XYZ file of C-alpha atoms in Angstrom:
690
model
C -7.677 29.953 -3.334
C -5.008 28.010 -5.230
C -5.492 27.279 -8.919
C -6.196 23.645 -9.718
C -4.795 21.813 -12.701
C -7.466 21.802 -15.465
C -9.256 18.512 -16.068
C -9.097 18.940 -19.835
C -5.303 19.349 -19.658
C -4.812 15.852 -18.238
C -3.024 13.708 -20.827
C -4.269 10.179 -21.510
C -5.954 8.142 -18.751
C -9.128 7.745 -20.801
C -10.837 5.248 -18.507
C -10.224 7.379 -15.425
C -11.543 10.544 -17.042
C -14.570 8.733 -18.418
C -15.416 7.078 -15.082
C -15.193 10.404 -13.250
C -17.362 12.174 -15.816
C -19.995 9.432 -15.762
C -20.276 9.854 -12.008
C -20.555 13.607 -12.477
C -23.456 12.972 -14.856
C -25.087 10.356 -12.589
C -23.867 10.239 -8.970
C -26.110 7.185 -8.508
C -23.436 5.162 -10.346
C -21.745 4.880 -6.967
C -18.336 6.495 -7.198
C -14.936 5.479 -8.541
C -12.034 3.516 -7.113
C -8.787 4.437 -8.872
C -6.020 1.849 -8.624
C -2.544 2.582 -9.869
C 1.124 2.998 -9.253
C 2.501 6.108 -7.571
C 3.048 9.250 -9.616
C 0.300 8.671 -12.199
C -1.691 11.886 -11.513
C -4.599 10.050 -9.889
C -5.115 12.817 -7.342
C -4.616 15.564 -9.937
C -7.450 14.247 -12.111
C -9.824 13.819 -9.174
C -9.202 17.304 -7.786
C -9.630 18.812 -11.250
C -13.108 17.287 -11.584
C -14.528 19.542 -8.847
C -14.078 22.599 -11.074
C -16.361 21.059 -13.709
C -19.343 20.369 -11.469
C -22.261 22.803 -11.753
C -22.910 25.264 -8.926
C -25.118 24.007 -6.095
C -28.180 25.937 -4.808
C -28.286 25.813 -0.995
C -30.373 27.169 1.871
C -28.569 30.239 3.181
C -26.894 29.565 6.511
C -27.533 25.783 6.481
C -24.410 23.867 7.487
C -25.733 20.748 5.719
C -26.211 22.259 2.225
C -29.953 21.643 2.025
C -31.551 22.144 -1.399
C -33.887 25.165 -1.159
C -36.290 23.503 -3.612
C -36.726 20.454 -1.343
C -35.063 20.988 2.053
C -34.419 17.992 4.273
C -37.243 17.874 6.863
C -34.873 16.219 9.364
C -31.993 18.681 8.897
C -30.371 19.503 12.274
C -30.335 23.195 11.224
C -33.971 23.049 10.102
C -36.779 23.097 9.558
C -36.338 25.176 6.403
C -39.052 26.685 4.280
C -38.930 26.006 0.554
C -37.909 29.039 -1.453
C -35.037 30.715 -3.261
C -31.602 30.153 -1.814
C -27.992 30.988 -2.483
C -25.563 29.356 -4.914
C -22.106 28.068 -4.145
C -19.510 26.046 -6.007
C -19.595 22.275 -5.611
C -17.174 21.216 -2.890
C -14.468 18.622 -2.972
C -13.778 17.415 0.562
C -10.666 15.348 1.265
C -10.685 12.705 4.005
C -7.200 12.269 5.527
C -6.047 8.712 6.210
C -5.494 9.542 9.877
C -8.916 11.153 10.427
C -10.917 10.229 13.514
C -14.491 8.956 13.512
C -15.713 12.281 14.939
C -13.963 14.182 12.148
C -15.741 12.033 9.565
C -19.304 11.856 10.888
C -19.352 14.819 13.284
C -19.508 15.037 17.057
C -22.028 15.719 19.788
C -21.377 17.823 22.892
C -22.089 15.087 25.434
C -21.789 17.449 28.405
C -24.586 19.703 27.105
C -26.657 16.732 26.019
C -26.603 15.245 29.546
C -26.994 18.501 31.463
C -29.333 20.480 29.189
C -30.828 17.929 26.800
C -29.479 19.978 23.866
C -28.279 18.279 20.690
C -25.253 20.473 20.078
C -23.872 18.909 16.902
C -20.667 19.818 15.101
C -20.879 18.567 11.472
C -18.121 16.374 10.068
C -16.698 15.792 6.622
C -19.738 13.800 5.477
C -21.899 16.889 5.961
C -19.342 19.100 4.198
C -19.286 16.733 1.198
C -23.092 16.619 0.782
C -23.956 17.325 -2.885
C -20.268 17.441 -3.774
C -17.231 15.129 -3.949
C -15.695 13.187 -1.073
C -12.163 12.193 -1.986
C -10.136 9.614 -0.048
C -6.506 9.327 -1.091
C -4.908 5.966 -0.172
C -8.328 4.588 0.748
C -6.808 1.147 1.355
C -4.866 2.579 4.308
C -7.987 3.966 5.984
C -9.129 2.150 9.130
C -11.803 -0.441 8.435
C -14.429 1.094 10.726
C -14.050 4.452 8.944
C -14.441 2.765 5.564
C -17.604 1.051 6.828
C -19.081 4.377 7.978
C -18.073 6.064 4.745
C -19.552 3.437 2.447
C -22.725 3.076 4.504
C -23.350 6.808 4.164
C -22.599 6.658 0.428
C -25.060 3.776 -0.032
C -27.898 5.163 2.124
C -27.552 8.870 1.393
C -27.534 9.926 5.033
C -25.351 9.738 8.122
C -26.375 8.795 11.665
C -24.363 10.036 14.637
C -25.215 8.345 17.920
C -23.710 8.829 21.362
C -25.326 7.015 24.297
C -28.886 7.319 23.022
C -28.487 10.827 21.591
C -28.924 10.640 17.818
C -28.551 13.115 14.964
C -29.260 12.286 11.331
C -28.494 14.363 8.260
C -28.358 13.914 4.490
C -25.021 12.854 3.006
C -25.174 12.287 -0.743
C -21.870 12.716 -2.509
C -19.678 11.449 -5.303
C -17.223 9.081 -3.609
C -13.773 8.789 -5.179
C -10.980 6.716 -3.679
C -7.436 6.267 -4.932
C -4.994 3.564 -3.909
C -1.650 2.015 -4.744
C -2.155 -1.800 -4.743
C 1.436 -2.225 -3.532
C 0.284 -0.877 -0.160
C -2.434 -3.515 0.255
C -5.889 -4.325 -1.054
C -9.376 -3.478 0.117
C -11.588 -6.314 1.325
C -13.857 -7.727 -1.438
C -17.047 -6.557 0.295
C -15.643 -3.025 0.375
C -14.504 -3.170 -3.232
C -18.063 -4.044 -4.173
C -19.355 -0.795 -2.655
C -17.489 1.309 -5.226
C -19.525 1.606 -8.394
C -16.653 1.678 -10.889
C -12.966 0.942 -10.801
C -10.172 1.898 -13.155
C -6.523 0.893 -13.383
C -4.054 3.634 -14.266
C -0.405 3.375 -15.202
C 2.138 5.779 -16.596
C 2.245 5.796 -20.371
C 5.183 4.052 -22.017
C 4.842 6.251 -25.100
C 7.752 8.776 -25.111
C 5.793 11.516 -26.910
C 2.926 11.322 -24.442
C 5.331 11.410 -21.504
C 7.011 14.497 -22.990
C 3.613 16.199 -23.235
C 2.843 15.377 -19.599
C 6.110 16.948 -18.444
C 5.683 19.992 -20.710
C 2.216 20.756 -19.378
C 3.135 20.169 -15.771
C 6.109 22.521 -15.963
C 3.981 25.171 -17.677
C 1.374 24.883 -14.933
C 3.946 25.207 -12.152
C 5.554 28.246 -13.819
C 2.253 30.181 -14.023
C -0.864 28.320 -12.794
C -3.278 31.151 -13.620
C -2.036 31.578 -17.194
C -2.049 27.835 -17.783
C -5.623 27.549 -16.493
C -6.679 30.449 -18.737
C -5.364 28.570 -21.786
C -7.779 25.747 -21.007
C -10.736 27.862 -19.922
C -12.714 27.344 -23.156
C -12.279 23.562 -23.058
C -13.267 23.515 -19.376
C -16.410 25.551 -20.090
C -17.337 23.275 -22.985
C -16.951 20.143 -20.875
C -18.873 21.740 -17.997
C -21.735 22.511 -20.388
C -21.719 18.962 -21.666
C -22.070 17.609 -18.115
C -25.089 19.869 -17.553
C -26.654 18.727 -20.835
C -26.076 15.051 -20.028
C -27.625 15.487 -16.582
C -30.694 17.041 -18.167
C -30.966 14.218 -20.719
C -30.416 11.404 -18.197
C -34.081 11.049 -17.049
C -35.148 10.521 -20.672
C -32.756 7.595 -21.303
C -34.531 4.221 -21.450
C -33.198 0.725 -20.814
C -34.800 -1.789 -23.146
C -35.474 -5.393 -22.153
C -32.790 -6.637 -24.550
C -30.179 -4.429 -22.885
C -31.266 -5.497 -19.398
C -30.935 -9.124 -20.484
C -27.393 -8.457 -21.711
C -26.510 -6.865 -18.361
C -27.926 -9.763 -16.370
C -26.295 -12.363 -18.633
C -22.921 -10.630 -18.355
C -23.019 -10.517 -14.560
C -24.086 -14.155 -14.433
C -21.394 -15.233 -16.895
C -18.665 -13.645 -14.761
C -20.154 -15.065 -11.546
C -20.195 -11.805 -9.621
C -21.749 -11.977 -6.174
C -25.038 -10.270 -5.360
C -27.071 -7.878 -7.486
C -25.152 -4.647 -7.008
C -23.110 -5.248 -10.160
C -26.286 -5.496 -12.285
C -27.638 -2.240 -10.872
C -24.331 -0.397 -11.285
C -23.974 -1.634 -14.867
C -27.500 -0.442 -15.689
C -26.841 3.008 -14.226
C -23.451 3.263 -15.932
C -24.838 2.254 -19.336
C -27.593 4.838 -18.931
C -25.055 7.529 -18.058
C -22.947 6.541 -21.082
C -25.939 7.022 -23.360
C -26.723 10.420 -21.838
C -23.056 11.401 -22.148
C -23.186 10.562 -25.842
C -26.418 12.562 -26.261
C -28.680 9.543 -26.806
C -31.897 8.386 -25.173
C -31.304 4.713 -25.975
C -28.699 2.363 -24.498
C -26.675 0.233 -26.915
C -24.661 -2.979 -26.598
C -21.493 -0.922 -26.737
C -22.689 1.020 -23.691
C -23.185 -2.282 -21.881
C -19.713 -3.447 -22.885
C -18.090 -0.238 -21.632
C -20.112 -0.417 -18.425
C -18.959 -3.992 -17.829
C -15.296 -3.017 -18.265
C -15.712 -0.335 -15.592
C -18.081 -2.061 -13.160
C -17.035 -5.739 -13.077
C -13.232 -6.190 -12.815
C -12.991 -5.452 -9.081
C -16.012 -7.644 -8.369
C -14.347 -10.686 -9.912
C -11.756 -11.102 -7.133
C -12.183 -14.134 -4.909
C -8.956 -13.770 -2.911
C -6.178 -11.170 -2.524
C -4.029 -13.257 -4.886
C -6.455 -12.769 -7.788
C -5.628 -9.867 -10.080
C -8.644 -7.726 -10.979
C -9.554 -7.963 -14.623
C -12.036 -9.151 -17.212
C -11.768 -11.587 -20.106
C -12.844 -9.333 -22.980
C -13.272 -12.240 -25.404
C -15.710 -13.874 -23.008
C -17.471 -10.533 -22.573
C -17.894 -10.112 -26.325
C -19.200 -13.659 -26.696
C -21.775 -13.113 -23.956
C -22.961 -9.819 -25.408
C -23.222 -11.335 -28.878
C -25.141 -14.343 -27.574
C -27.765 -12.164 -25.889
C -27.764 -9.355 -28.407
C -31.139 -7.871 -29.279
C -31.951 -4.930 -31.504
C -30.032 -1.846 -30.454
C -31.853 1.480 -30.459
C -30.882 4.094 -32.980
C -27.315 5.037 -32.017
C -27.676 8.500 -33.516
C -27.758 11.315 -30.940
C -30.911 13.319 -30.368
C -29.158 16.674 -30.582
C -26.808 18.250 -33.082
C -23.776 17.592 -30.872
C -23.046 13.884 -30.577
C -20.195 14.550 -28.175
C -18.284 11.590 -29.558
C -14.532 11.245 -29.643
C -14.368 12.182 -33.301
C -16.559 15.257 -33.182
C -13.786 17.642 -34.012
C -13.505 18.900 -30.434
C -10.243 20.136 -29.017
C -7.598 17.449 -28.855
C -3.944 16.981 -28.043
C -2.842 13.662 -29.329
C -4.285 12.005 -26.250
C -6.887 9.342 -26.956
C -10.584 10.074 -26.926
C -11.422 7.062 -24.852
C -14.725 6.239 -26.511
C -16.203 3.533 -28.640
C -18.175 3.696 -31.886
C -21.230 4.821 -29.950
C -19.626 8.119 -29.114
C -19.632 7.336 -25.423
C -16.091 8.502 -24.791
C -14.816 11.885 -23.715
C -13.375 14.392 -26.140
C -9.618 14.327 -26.462
C -7.896 17.263 -24.832
C -5.017 19.244 -26.228
C -3.841 22.217 -28.190
C -5.032 21.171 -31.613
C -7.258 18.701 -33.466
C -6.313 15.057 -33.647
C -6.793 13.095 -36.888
C -9.423 10.410 -36.423
C -7.257 7.731 -38.013
C -4.452 8.092 -35.472
C -4.718 5.179 -33.043
C -4.482 5.828 -29.329
C -1.075 4.972 -27.885
C -1.296 1.830 -25.804
C -0.091 1.796 -22.231
C 2.153 -1.080 -21.307
C 1.035 -3.205 -18.370
C 2.738 -2.786 -15.023
C 5.767 -5.102 -15.111
C 5.665 -8.052 -12.740
C 8.686 -8.797 -10.544
C 11.231 -10.812 -12.475
C 11.381 -14.414 -11.314
C 14.517 -15.366 -9.421
C 16.737 -17.616 -11.470
C 17.971 -20.825 -9.996
C 21.726 -20.839 -9.694
C 24.162 -23.681 -9.314
C 22.847 -26.336 -6.949
C 19.401 -24.767 -6.923
C 16.084 -25.965 -8.252
C 13.675 -23.779 -10.158
C 10.659 -22.363 -8.369
C 7.785 -24.803 -7.889
C 4.086 -23.985 -7.880
C 2.386 -23.648 -4.510
C -0.177 -26.177 -3.387
C -3.790 -25.084 -2.939
C -4.234 -22.745 0.083
C -6.354 -23.875 3.033
C -7.941 -22.317 6.104
C -5.425 -22.154 8.948
C -5.664 -22.138 12.711
C -5.560 -18.730 14.370
C -2.075 -17.738 15.548
C -2.210 -14.794 17.949
C 0.185 -12.640 19.939
C -0.235 -13.027 23.725
C -1.139 -10.150 26.005
C -3.092 -6.971 25.293
C -1.826 -4.622 22.603
C -2.686 -1.118 21.434
C -1.946 -1.413 17.734
C -3.951 -0.624 14.618
C -7.430 -2.118 14.455
C -7.500 -5.591 12.945
C -8.694 -9.113 13.624
C -5.831 -11.098 15.084
C -4.763 -10.366 18.691
C -6.450 -8.849 21.730
C -5.978 -5.083 22.046
C -7.397 -1.882 23.459
C -9.325 -0.348 20.579
C -11.926 2.296 19.802
C -14.441 -0.414 18.935
C -15.222 -3.625 20.769
C -16.683 -4.706 24.092
C -16.549 -2.212 26.964
C -14.200 -3.343 29.737
C -14.000 -0.267 31.965
C -13.621 3.494 32.034
C -10.966 6.151 32.375
C -10.627 9.916 32.343
C -10.493 11.127 28.732
C -7.171 12.294 27.327
C -8.213 15.001 24.916
C -11.626 14.931 23.211
C -14.212 12.477 24.532
C -15.119 9.922 21.868
C -16.818 7.007 23.662
C -18.774 7.992 26.782
C -19.091 5.519 29.646
C -22.486 6.707 30.877
C -22.670 4.746 34.132
C -19.187 5.820 35.210
C -19.965 9.450 34.322
C -23.174 9.457 36.380
C -21.348 7.764 39.253
C -18.635 10.450 39.177
C -21.167 13.324 39.090
C -23.690 11.978 41.629
C -21.824 12.805 44.885
C -21.515 16.495 43.896
C -25.130 17.307 43.026
C -25.968 18.998 46.348
C -22.778 21.054 46.349
C -23.470 22.162 42.796
C -26.919 23.429 43.762
C -28.989 20.988 41.775
C -32.676 21.905 42.031
C -34.347 20.403 38.950
C -34.493 16.966 37.424
C -31.430 17.406 35.228
C -28.044 16.100 36.313
C -25.430 18.816 36.886
C -22.418 17.507 34.978
C -18.956 19.052 34.837
C -16.175 18.293 32.392
C -14.224 16.479 35.124
C -17.110 14.019 35.568
C -16.940 12.650 32.023
C -15.482 9.184 31.646
C -14.138 7.574 28.501
C -15.119 3.957 27.885
C -12.178 1.588 27.510
C -12.862 -1.146 25.005
C -11.229 -4.363 24.005
C -11.215 -5.586 20.441
C -8.685 -7.010 18.016
C -5.582 -5.549 16.439
C -3.610 -6.269 13.305
C -0.034 -7.441 13.747
C 3.149 -7.549 11.709
C 3.469 -11.151 10.555
C 7.056 -11.721 9.435
C 7.711 -14.954 7.569
C 11.207 -16.473 7.647
C 11.090 -19.196 4.987
C 13.720 -21.902 4.604
C 14.438 -22.369 0.876
C 17.402 -24.721 1.230
C 17.958 -28.014 -0.541
C 16.497 -30.100 2.289
C 13.162 -28.290 1.852
C 13.079 -29.280 -1.812
C 13.228 -32.985 -1.003
C 10.195 -35.030 -2.079
C 8.599 -31.919 -3.612
C 8.089 -30.634 -0.072
C 8.402 -27.015 -1.178
C 5.053 -27.099 -2.989
C 3.290 -27.991 0.261
C 5.342 -25.428 2.173
C 4.444 -22.659 -0.260
C 0.803 -23.677 -0.017
C 1.001 -23.386 3.774
C 2.632 -19.947 3.606
C 0.035 -18.789 1.064
C -2.642 -19.982 3.482
C -1.084 -17.954 6.280
C -0.818 -14.949 3.971
C -4.514 -15.238 3.155
C -5.236 -15.397 6.868
C -3.081 -12.279 7.398
C -5.043 -10.460 4.675
C -8.352 -11.308 6.325
C -7.063 -10.183 9.723
C -5.685 -6.869 8.386
C -2.039 -7.581 9.204
C 1.124 -6.236 7.692
C 3.377 -8.935 6.286
C 7.056 -9.296 5.463
C 9.124 -12.091 3.931
C 12.684 -13.190 4.728
C 14.156 -16.176 2.874
C 17.370 -18.058 3.536
C 19.314 -20.598 1.494
C 22.896 -21.206 0.360
C 25.176 -19.059 2.527
C 22.969 -16.104 3.465
C 19.482 -14.653 3.998
C 17.681 -11.828 2.211
C 14.611 -9.662 2.732
C 12.432 -10.786 -0.165
C 9.729 -8.292 0.809
C 9.975 -5.517 3.426
C 6.931 -5.246 5.733
C 3.913 -4.094 3.759
C 0.122 -4.306 3.734
C 0.190 -5.968 0.305
C -0.103 -9.702 0.873
C -0.403 -10.328 -2.856
C 3.087 -8.842 -3.269
C 4.350 -11.351 -0.697
C 2.581 -14.154 -2.561
C 4.230 -13.087 -5.817
C 7.707 -13.147 -4.232
C 7.025 -16.535 -2.695
C 5.805 -18.013 -5.967
C 9.105 -17.140 -7.677
C 11.330 -18.496 -4.929
C 13.756 -21.236 -6.042
C 15.222 -23.745 -3.611
C 18.602 -25.372 -3.107
C 21.881 -25.142 -1.266
C 22.663 -25.314 2.433
C 20.546 -24.061 5.345
C 21.856 -20.829 6.932
C 19.178 -20.870 9.656
C 21.046 -18.460 11.933
C 21.372 -15.962 9.079
C 17.608 -16.120 8.475
C 16.824 -15.523 12.148
C 19.322 -12.641 12.387
C 17.914 -11.037 9.252
C 14.412 -11.342 10.722
C 15.701 -9.759 13.932
C 17.067 -6.781 11.971
C 13.749 -6.307 10.144
C 11.757 -6.378 13.379
C 14.157 -3.964 15.084
C 13.636 -1.378 12.339
C 9.866 -1.900 12.328
C 9.676 -1.356 16.089
C 11.134 2.106 15.536
C 8.768 2.866 12.658
C 5.582 1.540 14.244
C 6.115 0.763 17.942
C 2.427 0.035 18.616
C 2.182 -2.797 16.061
C 3.261 -6.033 17.730
C 5.148 -8.614 15.642
C 4.510 -12.299 15.089
C 7.479 -14.262 13.699
C 6.578 -17.338 11.646
C 9.610 -19.526 10.881
C 8.953 -22.113 8.171
C 11.709 -24.745 8.274
C 12.623 -28.336 9.015
C 15.202 -27.023 11.512
C 18.251 -28.567 9.824
C 20.873 -25.838 10.157
C 23.796 -26.863 7.944
C 25.782 -23.785 7.026
C 26.157 -20.075 6.498
C 28.826 -17.385 6.402
C 29.442 -17.381 10.168
C 31.995 -19.839 11.531
C 30.959 -22.302 14.220
C 28.386 -24.992 14.882
C 25.325 -24.087 12.708
C 22.847 -25.517 15.234
C 24.400 -23.582 18.128
C 24.463 -20.390 16.066
C 20.789 -20.826 15.199
C 19.926 -21.360 18.880
C 21.819 -18.214 19.838
C 19.989 -16.188 17.165
C 16.661 -17.603 18.355
C 17.371 -16.488 21.913
C 17.702 -12.886 20.671
C 14.040 -12.997 19.635
C 13.025 -14.643 22.916
C 14.865 -11.986 24.947
C 12.851 -9.241 23.246
C 9.555 -11.038 23.825
C 8.805 -11.568 20.143
C 5.856 -13.906 19.721
C 6.838 -16.732 17.395
C 5.700 -19.987 15.875
C 7.734 -22.569 13.981
C 6.000 -24.404 11.146
C 7.748 -27.784 11.259
C 8.220 -28.991 7.677
C 10.065 -32.198 8.548
C 8.554 -35.265 6.893
C 9.396 -38.930 6.492
C 9.685 -41.853 8.896
C 12.831 -40.522 10.641
C 12.270 -37.208 12.455
C 15.045 -35.330 14.248
C 12.749 -32.860 16.041
C 15.038 -29.920 15.293
C 12.155 -27.538 14.547
C 10.659 -28.269 17.956
C 13.958 -27.451 19.664
C 14.142 -24.217 17.691
C 10.659 -23.303 18.929
C 11.844 -23.830 22.535
C 14.756 -21.454 21.988
C 12.424 -18.876 20.437
C 10.025 -19.160 23.362
C 7.221 -20.024 20.964
C 5.487 -23.126 19.753
C 5.850 -25.569 16.875
C 3.110 -26.865 14.599
C 3.356 -29.310 11.740
C 1.937 -28.626 8.317
C -1.002 -30.913 9.103
C -1.661 -29.268 12.469
C -1.707 -25.866 10.799
C -4.994 -26.677 9.112
C -8.066 -25.351 10.891
C -9.961 -28.549 10.070
C -7.238 -30.918 11.278
C -8.628 -33.713 13.497
C -5.391 -34.653 15.231
C -4.047 -32.462 18.025
C -5.441 -29.578 19.999
C -5.996 -26.043 18.748
C -2.678 -24.318 19.205
C -1.667 -20.700 19.287
C 1.390 -18.703 20.140
C 0.218 -18.019 23.671
C 0.240 -21.744 24.441
C 3.869 -21.913 23.443
C 4.809 -18.963 25.637
C 2.985 -20.434 28.639
C 4.775 -23.754 28.181
C 8.103 -21.993 27.823
C 7.516 -20.062 31.060
C 6.595 -23.222 32.976
C 9.724 -25.011 31.764
C 11.877 -22.110 32.936
C 10.135 -22.135 36.342
C 10.826 -25.860 36.669
């Protein structure tokens, strides 16, 4: 077994370490979502936590890790008799992004279930993680239906596996930890809410701390065993403190004054539902136990709010998670009662200034002693402030050059009509266009390619029925062979690649039109977020076009680029369409199953570019490249005023798509019929036939 990097050797990242340890003390807190840029040791810290968890007593031979003191009466390997069992180390199970549903929840042998009535069940990762840690790296890239199954099991404490009326249920209680890079896309708000705590991590900007990180990492890679031995005492001390806090946890009390502060805080920040209140109460209780106290203080509530509320404040993907600490302090002060005695019950207060081993990394606690001890090679003076981490830098706004206007603020987003790709795809699960998917309505059956995942019972019985006499059937059971099994084919919705080509020329800036245009694009981006699409952004102005954002799952990154976009200059429409064509060509090679939707936002007035020739003719020729490849497209016609040239509509004809005005784009628009891309393609085909 490979040696893991010691938890106590991790430099900095106080909030992350504290959140993980609080969940180790009280798994009922609900897990941790770790958000941060790449290369910040998120995975290293999570994997190191497993070594600190106490050993788990289990029933010998049980594949579902039943507790011998109180075995699960419904365990598929049971029933078990209560009694002494064996001990094993707590597991950390990793869920790969590309895992199947059967790998997560387990699988049933359908052939034996139909022929013999036997529930032959192969446990999945949820069973392996029971009473341990389930770790999902890049959780935001996991398919939605897997996230739903994962979070349902985490919330209920058990997993149900059902296949055509055959059901198996087993316990699945685990510490759920997910890590993600927000640049790759966000989780839906309802899924964010299912994680108890969230922390933001970023690389330290302090040179000395960065030097220490590199020094320790190199030492670990040179000799992992020797490096781990150096930290063995600190690891043992922290492991003992977790055990002590777990033992103290049932004795911690939440006073009415503290409960009022929790409720007032959640109400003040307008979080939805009651889960935030419950998570805050559990977190504050764990903080008190971690500090060795039986009473919860206002400082515990404050720390709990900073960990439990930021991700629940988001109302749209364009909102950055965070909390107004001044408002938090005012609310806590307004509803402050009498705190219990903050002194610990035992001789070891476990606070950040208790003289424990330290390294110059911060202790991460408050005055209540609720932090974790600093780690390092020597003691840290208490008067040395923790080095502050600089915030992640935002993209620098684009400066307006000669003949350009500075970026304008986008108008308020609105709900848009649904734009879909025609035909039936086979891309990643989403909510935009029709596709063959693992989930959805059953449309037929086929022979399975590989493992059977969704049985079509009627088709299977129909395939087996003619052979019963030849197979010597004598009893009531159906004699089923592997060749009889049929896989259900299902139709659902897929996510697409929505590529925006946005005209930022001078004509778009007329009459402050760009504010409305940006509002429309933001609305479409919000729609893409809700439908689980990838998005990309191409802009064109002056003499050329540029890829402002390569295709990504992060719609908030696209919104940030759009917000900083200045306008001005001529309209190189052909350059924008050719640049979009290049982007789509590369993406087809990278992800051939994800179908594209091109959204061109322009008034259609092609007036220039680097290429010589008639700009309108060049734009038409570039548009026909997209039409020849069957790219679904829509043109958002931004032309306004009493005199309309209809150039955007002509561009839509060349693209083989459809054109909608800004007003028609609204889902609540009264004028006009509901339009989608398929309508445009049908009209284009009929015109060609004529």
